[in-house]
Coordinates of C-alpha atoms in Angstrom, one line a residue:
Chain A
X228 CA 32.8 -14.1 -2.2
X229 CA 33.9 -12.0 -4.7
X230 CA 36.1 -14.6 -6.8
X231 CA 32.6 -16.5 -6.6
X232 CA 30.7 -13.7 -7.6
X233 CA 33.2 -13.3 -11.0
X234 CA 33.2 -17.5 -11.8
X235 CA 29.4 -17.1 -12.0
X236 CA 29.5 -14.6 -14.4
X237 CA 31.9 -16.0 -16.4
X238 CA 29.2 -18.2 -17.7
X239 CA 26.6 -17.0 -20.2
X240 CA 23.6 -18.5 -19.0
X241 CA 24.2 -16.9 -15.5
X242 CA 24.6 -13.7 -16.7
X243 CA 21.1 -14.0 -18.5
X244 CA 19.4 -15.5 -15.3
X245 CA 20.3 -12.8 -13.2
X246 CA 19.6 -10.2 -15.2
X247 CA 16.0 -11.2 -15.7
X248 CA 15.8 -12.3 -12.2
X249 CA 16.5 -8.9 -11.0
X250 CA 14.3 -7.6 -13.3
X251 CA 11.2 -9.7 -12.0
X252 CA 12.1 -9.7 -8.3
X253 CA 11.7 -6.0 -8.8
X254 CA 8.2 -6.1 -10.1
X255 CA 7.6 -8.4 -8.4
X256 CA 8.4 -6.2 -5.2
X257 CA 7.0 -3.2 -6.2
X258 CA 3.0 -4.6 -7.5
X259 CA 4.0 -6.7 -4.1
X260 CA 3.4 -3.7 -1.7
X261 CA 0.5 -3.1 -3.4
X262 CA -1.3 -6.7 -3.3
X263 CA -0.3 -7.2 -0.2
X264 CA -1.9 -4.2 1.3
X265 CA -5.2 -4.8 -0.8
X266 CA -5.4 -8.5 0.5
X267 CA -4.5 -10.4 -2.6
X268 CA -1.2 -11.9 -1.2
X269 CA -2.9 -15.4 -2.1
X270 CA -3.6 -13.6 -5.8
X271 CA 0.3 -14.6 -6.9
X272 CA 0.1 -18.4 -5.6
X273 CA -3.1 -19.0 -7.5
X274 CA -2.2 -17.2 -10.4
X275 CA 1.1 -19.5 -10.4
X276 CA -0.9 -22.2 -10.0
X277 CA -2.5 -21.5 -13.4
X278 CA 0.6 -20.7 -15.6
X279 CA 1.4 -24.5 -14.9
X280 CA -1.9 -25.6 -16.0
X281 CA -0.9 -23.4 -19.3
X282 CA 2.7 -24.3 -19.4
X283 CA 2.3 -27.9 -19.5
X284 CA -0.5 -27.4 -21.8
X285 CA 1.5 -25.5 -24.1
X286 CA 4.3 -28.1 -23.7
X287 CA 2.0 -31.1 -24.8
X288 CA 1.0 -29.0 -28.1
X289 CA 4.7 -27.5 -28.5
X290 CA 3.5 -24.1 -28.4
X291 CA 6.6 -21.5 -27.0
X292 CA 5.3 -21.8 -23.4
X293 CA 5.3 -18.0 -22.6
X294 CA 3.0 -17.3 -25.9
X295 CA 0.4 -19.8 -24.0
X296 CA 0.3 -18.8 -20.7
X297 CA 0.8 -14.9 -20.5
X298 CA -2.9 -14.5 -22.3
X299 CA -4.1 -17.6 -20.2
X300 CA -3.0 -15.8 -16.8
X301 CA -4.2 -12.9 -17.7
X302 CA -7.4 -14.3 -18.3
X303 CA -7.5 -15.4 -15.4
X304 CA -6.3 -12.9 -12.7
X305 CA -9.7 -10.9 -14.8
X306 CA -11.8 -13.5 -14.0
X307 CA -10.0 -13.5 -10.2
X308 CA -11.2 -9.7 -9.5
X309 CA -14.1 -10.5 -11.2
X310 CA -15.2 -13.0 -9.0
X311 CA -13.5 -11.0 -6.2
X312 CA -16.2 -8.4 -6.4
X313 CA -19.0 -10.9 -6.5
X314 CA -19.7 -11.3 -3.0
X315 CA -21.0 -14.6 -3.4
X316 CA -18.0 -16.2 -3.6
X317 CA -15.5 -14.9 -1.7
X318 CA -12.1 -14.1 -2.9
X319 CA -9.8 -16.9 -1.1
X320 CA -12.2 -19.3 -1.9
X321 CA -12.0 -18.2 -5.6
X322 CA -8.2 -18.2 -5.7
X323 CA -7.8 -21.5 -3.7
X324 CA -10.6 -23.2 -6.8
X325 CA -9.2 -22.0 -9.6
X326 CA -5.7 -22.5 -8.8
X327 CA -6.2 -26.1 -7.5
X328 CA -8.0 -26.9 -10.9
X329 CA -5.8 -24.9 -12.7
X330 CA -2.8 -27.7 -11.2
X331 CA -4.6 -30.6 -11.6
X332 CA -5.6 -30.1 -15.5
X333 CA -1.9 -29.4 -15.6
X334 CA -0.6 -32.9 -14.0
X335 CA -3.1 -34.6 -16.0
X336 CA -2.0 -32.7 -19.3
X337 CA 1.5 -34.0 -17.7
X338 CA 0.9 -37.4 -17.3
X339 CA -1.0 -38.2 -20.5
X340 CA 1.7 -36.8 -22.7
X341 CA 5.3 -36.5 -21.8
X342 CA 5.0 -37.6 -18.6
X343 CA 6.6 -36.4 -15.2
X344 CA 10.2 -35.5 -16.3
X345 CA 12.7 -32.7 -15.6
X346 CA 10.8 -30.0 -18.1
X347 CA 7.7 -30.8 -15.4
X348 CA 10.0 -30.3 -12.6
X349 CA 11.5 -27.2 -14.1
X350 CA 8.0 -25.4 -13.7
X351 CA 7.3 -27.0 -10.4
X352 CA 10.6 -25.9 -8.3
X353 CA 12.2 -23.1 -11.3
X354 CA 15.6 -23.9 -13.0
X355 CA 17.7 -21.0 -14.4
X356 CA 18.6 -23.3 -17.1
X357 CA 14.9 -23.4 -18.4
X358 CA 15.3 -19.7 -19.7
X359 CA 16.2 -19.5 -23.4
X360 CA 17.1 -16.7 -24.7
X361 CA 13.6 -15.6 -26.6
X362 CA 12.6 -16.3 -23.5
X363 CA 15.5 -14.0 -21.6
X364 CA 14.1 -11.0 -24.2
X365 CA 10.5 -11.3 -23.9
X366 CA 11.3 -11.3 -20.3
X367 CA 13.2 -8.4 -20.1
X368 CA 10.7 -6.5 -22.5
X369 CA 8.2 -7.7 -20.3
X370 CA 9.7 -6.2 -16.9
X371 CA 10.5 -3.1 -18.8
X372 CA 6.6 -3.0 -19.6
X373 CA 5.8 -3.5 -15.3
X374 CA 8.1 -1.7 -14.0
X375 CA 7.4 1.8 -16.8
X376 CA 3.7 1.4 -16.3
X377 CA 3.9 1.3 -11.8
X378 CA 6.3 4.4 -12.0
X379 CA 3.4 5.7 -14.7
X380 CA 0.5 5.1 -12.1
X381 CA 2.6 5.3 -8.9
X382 CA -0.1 8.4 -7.6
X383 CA -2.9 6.4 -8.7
X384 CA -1.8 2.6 -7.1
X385 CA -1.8 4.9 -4.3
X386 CA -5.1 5.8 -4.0
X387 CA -7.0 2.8 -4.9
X388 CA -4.4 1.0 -2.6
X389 CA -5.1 2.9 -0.1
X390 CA -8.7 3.9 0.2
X391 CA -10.9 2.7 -3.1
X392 CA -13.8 4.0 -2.0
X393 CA -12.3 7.8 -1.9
X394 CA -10.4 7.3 -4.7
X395 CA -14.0 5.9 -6.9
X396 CA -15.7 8.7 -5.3
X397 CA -13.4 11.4 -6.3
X398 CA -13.2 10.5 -10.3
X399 CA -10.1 8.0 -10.3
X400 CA -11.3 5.0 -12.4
X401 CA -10.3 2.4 -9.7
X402 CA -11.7 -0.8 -12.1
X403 CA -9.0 0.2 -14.9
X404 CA -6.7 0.5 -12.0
X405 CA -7.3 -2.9 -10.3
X406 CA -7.2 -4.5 -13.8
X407 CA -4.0 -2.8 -15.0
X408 CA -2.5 -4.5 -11.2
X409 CA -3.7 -7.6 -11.9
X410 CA -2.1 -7.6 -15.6
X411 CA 0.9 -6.8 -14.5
X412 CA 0.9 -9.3 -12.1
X413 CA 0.4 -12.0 -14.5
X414 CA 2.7 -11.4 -16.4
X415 CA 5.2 -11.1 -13.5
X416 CA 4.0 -14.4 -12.2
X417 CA 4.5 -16.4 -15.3
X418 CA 8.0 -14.9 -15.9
X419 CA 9.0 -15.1 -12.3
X420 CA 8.3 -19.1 -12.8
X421 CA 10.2 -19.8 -14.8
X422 CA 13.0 -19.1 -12.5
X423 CA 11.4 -19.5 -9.2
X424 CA 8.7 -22.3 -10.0
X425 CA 5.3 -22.7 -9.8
X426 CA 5.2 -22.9 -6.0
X427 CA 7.5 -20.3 -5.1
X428 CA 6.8 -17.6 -7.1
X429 CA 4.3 -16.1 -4.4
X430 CA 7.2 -15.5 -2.3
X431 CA 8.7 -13.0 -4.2
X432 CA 6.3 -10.8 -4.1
X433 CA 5.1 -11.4 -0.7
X434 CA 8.0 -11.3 1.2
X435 CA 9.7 -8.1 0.0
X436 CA 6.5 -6.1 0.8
X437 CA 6.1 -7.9 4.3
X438 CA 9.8 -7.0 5.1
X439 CA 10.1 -3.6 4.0
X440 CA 6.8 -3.0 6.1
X441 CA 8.4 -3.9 9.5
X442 CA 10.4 -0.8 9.5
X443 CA 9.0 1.4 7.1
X444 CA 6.4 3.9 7.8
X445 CA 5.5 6.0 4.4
X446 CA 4.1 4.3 1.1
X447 CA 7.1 5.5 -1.2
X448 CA 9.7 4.0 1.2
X449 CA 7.7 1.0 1.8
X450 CA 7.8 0.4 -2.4
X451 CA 11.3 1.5 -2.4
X452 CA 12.7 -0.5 0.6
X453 CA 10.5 -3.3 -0.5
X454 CA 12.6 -3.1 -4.3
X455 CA 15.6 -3.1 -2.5
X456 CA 15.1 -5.8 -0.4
X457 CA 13.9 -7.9 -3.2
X458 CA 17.1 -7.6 -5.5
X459 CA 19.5 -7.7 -3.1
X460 CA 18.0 -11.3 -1.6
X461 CA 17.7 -12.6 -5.1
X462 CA 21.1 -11.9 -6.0
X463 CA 22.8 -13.2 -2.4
X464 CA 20.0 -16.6 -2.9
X465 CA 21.4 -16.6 -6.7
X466 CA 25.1 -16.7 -5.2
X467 CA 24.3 -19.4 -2.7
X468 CA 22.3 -21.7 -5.4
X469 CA 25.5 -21.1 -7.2
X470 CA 27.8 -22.2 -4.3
X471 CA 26.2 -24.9 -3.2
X472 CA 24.0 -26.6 -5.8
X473 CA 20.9 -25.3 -4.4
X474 CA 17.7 -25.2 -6.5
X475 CA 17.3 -21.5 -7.5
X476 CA 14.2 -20.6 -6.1
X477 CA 13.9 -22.4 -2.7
X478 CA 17.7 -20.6 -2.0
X479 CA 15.7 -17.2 -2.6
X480 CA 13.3 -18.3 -0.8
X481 CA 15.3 -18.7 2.2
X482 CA 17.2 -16.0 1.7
X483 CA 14.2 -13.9 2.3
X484 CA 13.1 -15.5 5.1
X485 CA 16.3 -14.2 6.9
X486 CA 15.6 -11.2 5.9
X487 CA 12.2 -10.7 7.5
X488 CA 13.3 -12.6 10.4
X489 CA 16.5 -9.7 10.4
X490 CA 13.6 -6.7 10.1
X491 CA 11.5 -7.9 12.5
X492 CA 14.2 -7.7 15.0
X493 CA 15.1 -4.8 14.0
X494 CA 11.5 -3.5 14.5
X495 CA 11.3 -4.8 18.1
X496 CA 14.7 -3.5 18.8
X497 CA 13.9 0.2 17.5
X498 CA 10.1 -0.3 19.7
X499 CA 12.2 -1.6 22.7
X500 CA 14.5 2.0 22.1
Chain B
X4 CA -30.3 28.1 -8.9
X5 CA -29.6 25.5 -6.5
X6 CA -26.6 23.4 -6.4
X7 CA -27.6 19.7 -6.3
X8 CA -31.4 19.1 -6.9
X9 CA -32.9 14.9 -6.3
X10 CA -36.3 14.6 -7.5
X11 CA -38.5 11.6 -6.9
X12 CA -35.1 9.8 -6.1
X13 CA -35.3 5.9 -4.5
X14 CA -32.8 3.0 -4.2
X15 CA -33.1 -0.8 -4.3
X16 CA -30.5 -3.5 -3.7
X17 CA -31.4 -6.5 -5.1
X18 CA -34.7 -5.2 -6.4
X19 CA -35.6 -4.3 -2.6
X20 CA -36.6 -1.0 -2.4
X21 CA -34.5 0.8 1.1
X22 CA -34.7 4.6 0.3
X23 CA -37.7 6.0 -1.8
X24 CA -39.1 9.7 -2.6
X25 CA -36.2 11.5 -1.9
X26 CA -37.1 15.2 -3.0
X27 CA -34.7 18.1 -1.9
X28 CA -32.4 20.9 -3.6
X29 CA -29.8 22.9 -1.9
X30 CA -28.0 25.8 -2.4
X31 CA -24.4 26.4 -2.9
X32 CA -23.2 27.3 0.9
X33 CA -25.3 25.1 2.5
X34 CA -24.6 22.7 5.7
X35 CA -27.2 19.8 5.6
X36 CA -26.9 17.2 7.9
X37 CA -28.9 13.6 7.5
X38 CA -30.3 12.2 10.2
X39 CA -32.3 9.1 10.8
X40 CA -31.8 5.3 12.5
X41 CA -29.3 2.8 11.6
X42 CA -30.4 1.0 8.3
X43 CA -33.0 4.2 7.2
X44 CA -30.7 4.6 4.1
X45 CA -28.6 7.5 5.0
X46 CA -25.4 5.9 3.7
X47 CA -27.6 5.0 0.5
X48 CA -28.4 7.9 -0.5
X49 CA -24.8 9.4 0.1
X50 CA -23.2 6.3 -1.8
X51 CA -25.9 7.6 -4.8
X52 CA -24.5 11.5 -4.4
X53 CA -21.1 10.2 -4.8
X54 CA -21.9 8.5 -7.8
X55 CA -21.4 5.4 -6.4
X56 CA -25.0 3.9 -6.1
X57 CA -26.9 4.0 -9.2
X58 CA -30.8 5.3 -8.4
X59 CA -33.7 3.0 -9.3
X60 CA -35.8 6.2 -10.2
X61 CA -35.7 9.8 -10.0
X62 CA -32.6 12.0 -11.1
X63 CA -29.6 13.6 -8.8
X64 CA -29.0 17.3 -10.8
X65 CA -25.5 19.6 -10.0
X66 CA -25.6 22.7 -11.6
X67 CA -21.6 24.4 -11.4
X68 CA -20.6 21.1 -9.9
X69 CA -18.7 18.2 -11.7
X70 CA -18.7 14.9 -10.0
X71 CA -15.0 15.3 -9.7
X72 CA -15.4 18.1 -7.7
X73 CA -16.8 16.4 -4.7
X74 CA -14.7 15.6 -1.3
X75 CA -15.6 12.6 0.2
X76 CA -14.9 11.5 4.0
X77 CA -15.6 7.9 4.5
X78 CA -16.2 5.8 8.0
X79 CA -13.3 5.3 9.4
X80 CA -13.9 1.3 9.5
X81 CA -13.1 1.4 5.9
X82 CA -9.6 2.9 5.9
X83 CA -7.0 -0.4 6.7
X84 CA -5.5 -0.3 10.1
X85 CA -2.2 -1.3 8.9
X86 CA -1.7 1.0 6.5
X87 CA 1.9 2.3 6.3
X88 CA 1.3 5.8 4.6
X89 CA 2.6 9.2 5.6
X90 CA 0.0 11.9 6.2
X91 CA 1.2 14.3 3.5
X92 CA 0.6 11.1 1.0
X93 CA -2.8 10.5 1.8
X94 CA -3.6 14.3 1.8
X95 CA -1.6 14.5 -1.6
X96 CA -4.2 11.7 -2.9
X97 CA -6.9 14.3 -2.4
X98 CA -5.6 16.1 -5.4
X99 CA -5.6 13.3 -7.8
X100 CA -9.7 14.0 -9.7
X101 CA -7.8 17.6 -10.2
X102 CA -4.6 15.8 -12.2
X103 CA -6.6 15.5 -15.7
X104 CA -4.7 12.6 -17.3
X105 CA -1.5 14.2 -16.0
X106 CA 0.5 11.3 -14.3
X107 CA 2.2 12.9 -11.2
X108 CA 1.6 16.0 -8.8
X109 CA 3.1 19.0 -9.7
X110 CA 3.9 21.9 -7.9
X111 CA 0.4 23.4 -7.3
X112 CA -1.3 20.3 -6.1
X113 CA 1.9 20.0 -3.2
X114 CA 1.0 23.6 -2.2
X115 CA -2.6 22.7 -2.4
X116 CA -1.8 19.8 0.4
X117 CA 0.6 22.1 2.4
X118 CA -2.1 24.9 2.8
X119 CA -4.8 22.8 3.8
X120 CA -2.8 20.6 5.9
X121 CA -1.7 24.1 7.5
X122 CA -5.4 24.9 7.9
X123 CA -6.6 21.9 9.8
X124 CA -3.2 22.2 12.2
X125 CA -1.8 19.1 11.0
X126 CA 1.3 20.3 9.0
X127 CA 3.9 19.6 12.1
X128 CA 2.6 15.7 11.7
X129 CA 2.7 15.8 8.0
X130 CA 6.0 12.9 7.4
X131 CA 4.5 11.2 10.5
X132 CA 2.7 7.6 9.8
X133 CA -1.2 7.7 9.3
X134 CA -1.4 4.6 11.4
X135 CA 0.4 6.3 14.5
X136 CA -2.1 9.4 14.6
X137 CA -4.9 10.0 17.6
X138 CA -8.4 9.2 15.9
X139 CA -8.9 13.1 16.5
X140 CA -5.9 13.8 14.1
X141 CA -6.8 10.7 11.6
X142 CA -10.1 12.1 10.8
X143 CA -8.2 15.5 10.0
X144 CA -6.3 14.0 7.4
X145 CA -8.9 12.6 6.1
X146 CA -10.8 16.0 5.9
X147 CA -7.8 17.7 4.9
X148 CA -8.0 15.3 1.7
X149 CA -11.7 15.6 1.0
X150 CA -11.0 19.5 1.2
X151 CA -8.1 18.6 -1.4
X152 CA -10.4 17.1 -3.7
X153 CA -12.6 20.2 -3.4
X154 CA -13.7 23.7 -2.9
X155 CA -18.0 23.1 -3.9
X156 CA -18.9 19.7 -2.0
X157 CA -17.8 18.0 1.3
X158 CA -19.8 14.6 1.3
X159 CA -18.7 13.3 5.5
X160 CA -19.7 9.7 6.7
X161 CA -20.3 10.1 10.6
X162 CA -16.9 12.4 10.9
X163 CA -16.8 12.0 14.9
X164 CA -17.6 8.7 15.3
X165 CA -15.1 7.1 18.2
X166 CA -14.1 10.7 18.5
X167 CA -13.9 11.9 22.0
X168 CA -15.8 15.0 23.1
X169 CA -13.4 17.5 22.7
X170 CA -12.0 15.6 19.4
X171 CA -15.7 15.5 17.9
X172 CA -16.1 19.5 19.2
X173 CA -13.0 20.4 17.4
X174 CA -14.2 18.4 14.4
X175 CA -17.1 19.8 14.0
X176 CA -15.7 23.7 14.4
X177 CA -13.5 22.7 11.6
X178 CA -16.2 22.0 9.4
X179 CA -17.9 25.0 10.1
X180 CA -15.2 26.7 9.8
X181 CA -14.4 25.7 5.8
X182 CA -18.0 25.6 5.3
X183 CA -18.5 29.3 6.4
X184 CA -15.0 30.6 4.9
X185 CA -15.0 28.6 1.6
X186 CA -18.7 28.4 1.1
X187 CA -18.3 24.8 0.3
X188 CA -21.3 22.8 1.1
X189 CA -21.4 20.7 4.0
X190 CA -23.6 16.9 3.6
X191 CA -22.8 14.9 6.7
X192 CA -24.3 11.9 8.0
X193 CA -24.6 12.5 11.6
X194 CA -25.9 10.1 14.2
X195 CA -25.6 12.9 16.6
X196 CA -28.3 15.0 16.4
X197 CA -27.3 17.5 18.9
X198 CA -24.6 18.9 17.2
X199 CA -26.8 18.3 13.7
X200 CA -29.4 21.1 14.7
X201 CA -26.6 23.0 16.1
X202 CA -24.4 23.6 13.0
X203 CA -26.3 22.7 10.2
X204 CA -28.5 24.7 7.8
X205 CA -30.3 22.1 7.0
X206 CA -32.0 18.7 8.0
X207 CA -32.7 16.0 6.1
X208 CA -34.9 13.3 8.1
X209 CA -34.9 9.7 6.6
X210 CA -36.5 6.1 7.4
X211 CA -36.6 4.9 4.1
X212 CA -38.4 7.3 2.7
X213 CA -38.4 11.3 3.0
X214 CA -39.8 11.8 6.9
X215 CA -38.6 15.3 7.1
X216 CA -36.5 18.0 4.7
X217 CA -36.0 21.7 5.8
X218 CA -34.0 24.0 7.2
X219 CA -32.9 23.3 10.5
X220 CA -35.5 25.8 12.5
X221 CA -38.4 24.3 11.2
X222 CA -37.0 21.1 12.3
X223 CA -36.4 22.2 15.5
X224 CA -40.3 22.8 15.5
X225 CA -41.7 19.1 14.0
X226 CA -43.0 16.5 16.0
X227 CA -40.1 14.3 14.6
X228 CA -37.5 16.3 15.7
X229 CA -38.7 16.6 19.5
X230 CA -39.7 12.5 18.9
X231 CA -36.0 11.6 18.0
X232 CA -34.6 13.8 20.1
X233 CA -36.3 12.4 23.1
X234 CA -38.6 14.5 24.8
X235 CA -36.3 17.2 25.2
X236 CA -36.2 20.4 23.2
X237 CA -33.2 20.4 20.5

């Protein structure tokens, strides 16, 4: 395990990947906790969803594909809330229409310029060799940018998390709250694709939360358990993609998996006690 | 000069009118309870006092009373059942509209949460989970977080409701109890009108409009009051 652990670092490229995987599965985690307690969990898969629309748009114009689709996620986890608070339409609906027209004006986009090749399979499943390294920087700045502003608001996230009425009643501007969440949660998405793909990049931040929630039973050590959780699978489903060829994200993926199947044992065991 | 004064106050959703000609002004001190059938516009009117319901007329005036300064119990239906949170973090979250712009608690606001979880009898639970409390203890925390977010104005939502009777009683001494010590005003929507003419100071009467306002012996003497109480003397 350990010689394994030391040939993957012996190459550059892996170094790189699992630095800013780390650093995205942890933002991912921690905003995680928060989503999925405010029923967004679908928020990440539709927002996903769009950053391939704006990645393949961005590749058929030869734009840098992160300039492109961090302001076009954005964009649209705003216009998400936004139509999340309209009761009209209600908010899966809303996330399951904008991120099914979000893919297809992506495969169209696809198909009428380069066509399906590896680049459009990169974004689908997530490569670790797709990262450059102005993309590895912006990345990391990024994540650095999440992960300063959630320890900034941690008190606030709290309140509107748990109880936005209270928290609008009492002062707290809970709007500039939710939009701050769903900023940083675009910009996690569309770096976490790059790595984990457009379809899988939901996972990481709704698993983690899910887990951590089986056992724990205070909000900090939900977050903190949750952050844990979510680094240690990434780098045990790194290792494994490693060792046997696996795609990066689905190994993740699955690594996660075990892990909430392992805490909800653990849950029924300590209930059974 | 009194502490909250609405004049000519009504509400509309959707340009339907619900709640009009609300006219009252109460002192600083004072328990007021609102009473009135489902749908009459009692949480309306408390959704405007929070500053959460914008009136279609008519002004809501607090003299010595920011709107940060209000504490604010909600129905219990709208707190998540699967919430994992600790009591001492949902009672910290009381202290957050005294924070400023400052970005974590400090000192003062964790003593502020230890003495008025002490008060209510709920520091022995305080590292327990929110989730795993009796409704009787839930609605504590709550209170002991409204009572975080203030010493001037406790806005409740129907405090007892799915209480059981000695978990409503003690709920209601509580109440009186910060209301008489702190002289922090008491609103509270109440669909038990029993207790309403027993502890409060005042009655506010509403289907849709403004039926009854006074203090709470006067009511006793309406019409309405022996109308909705049901024949019998309240």
């Amino acid at each position: 395990m350990i010689e394994l652990i030391k040939e993957m670092f012996s190459y550059h490229f892996m170094v790189r990947a699992v630095v800013v995987g780390a650093l995205v599965s942890l933002c991912a985690a921690l905003l995680g906790v928060s989503l999925v307690l405010k029923r967004y969990s679908m928020i990440g898969d539709g927002l996903s969803h769009v950053g391939f629309g704006a990645l393949a748009i961005a590749a058929a114009v030869n734009i840098a594909p992160l300039y492109l689709a961090v302001p076009v996620v954005i964009a649209a986890a705003f216009l998400l809330l936004r139509i999340n608070q309209n009761s009209k339409i209600k908010g899966d609906a809303a996330i399951a229409l904008i991120s099914s027209s979000a893919l297809a004006i992506g495969v169209v986009t696809v198909s009428l310029t380069t066509g399906m090749n590896t680049d459009v399979s990169n974004y689908m499943f997530g490569s670790i060799l797709s990262l450059s390294h102005a993309d590895a920087v912006l990345s990391i700045v990024l994540s650095a940018v999440v992960l300063l502003m959630f320890v900034l608001l941690y008190p606030r996230i709290f309140a509107v998390t748990f109880d936005e009425t209270f928290a609008r009643a009492t002062g707290t501007k809970a709007q500039l709250i939710n939009s701050v969440i769903a900023v940083l949660t675009a910009v996690t998405v569309v770096i976490g694709m790059r790595m984990m793909g457009a379809l899988l990049i939901s996972s990481l931040i709704i698993f983690p939360a899910l887990t951590a929630m089986r056992v724990c039973r205070s909000f900090k050590g939900v977050v903190i358990c949750s952050a844990v959780i979510s680094v240690v699978c990434f780098v045990i489903g790194m290792a494994a993609s490693y060792a046997f060829e696996l795609p990066s994200g689905a190994a993740i993926v699955i690594v996660n998996i075990i892990a909430f199947a392992a805490f909800s044992f653990a849950a029924l065991l300590k209930k059974r006690a | 000069m009194a502490q909250i004064i609405c004049r000519d106050l009504s509400f509309a959703y959707d340009g339907e009118t619900v709640l009009s000609d609300i006219n009252f002004s109460l002192d600083a001190g004072s328990y007021l309870c609102i009473v009135g059938e489902n749908g009459s516009g009692k949480s309306t009117l408390m959704r405007g006092l929070l500053g959460l319901k914008t009136p279609s007329t008519g002004t809501i005036t607090f003299n010595d009373l920011k709107p940060t300064e209000i504490g604010y119990l909600p129905q219990q239906t709208q707190i998540q059942r699967d919430f994992p949170a600790s009591v001492r973090e949902v009672v910290l979250s009381g202290r957050l509209n005294s924070m400023h712009g400052r970005l974590f608690y400090n000192a003062a606001d964790k003593a502020a949460a230890a003495e008025n979880m002490e008060r209510l009898g709920i520091d022995d639970i305080a590292d327990r989970c929110y989730l795993e409390l009796s409704g009787g203890q839930q609605q504590r925390v709550l209170l002991a977080r409204a009572m975080c977010a203030t010493k001037k104005l406790l806005l409740l939502d129907e405090p007892v409701t799915g209480l059981d009777p000695v978990a409503a009683n003690e709920m209601y001494n509580l109440i009186k109890l910060v209301n008489l010590c702190d002289n922090t005003s008491v609103i509270m929507i109440s669909h038990d009108i029993h207790a309403a003419v027993r502890y409060a100071t005042h009655i506010l009467h509403l289907g849709h409009s403004q039926l009854f306002f006074g203090t709470t012996a006067q009511y006793r003497e309406s019409d309405l009051a022996r109308r909705f109480v049901g024949g019998e003397r309240a």
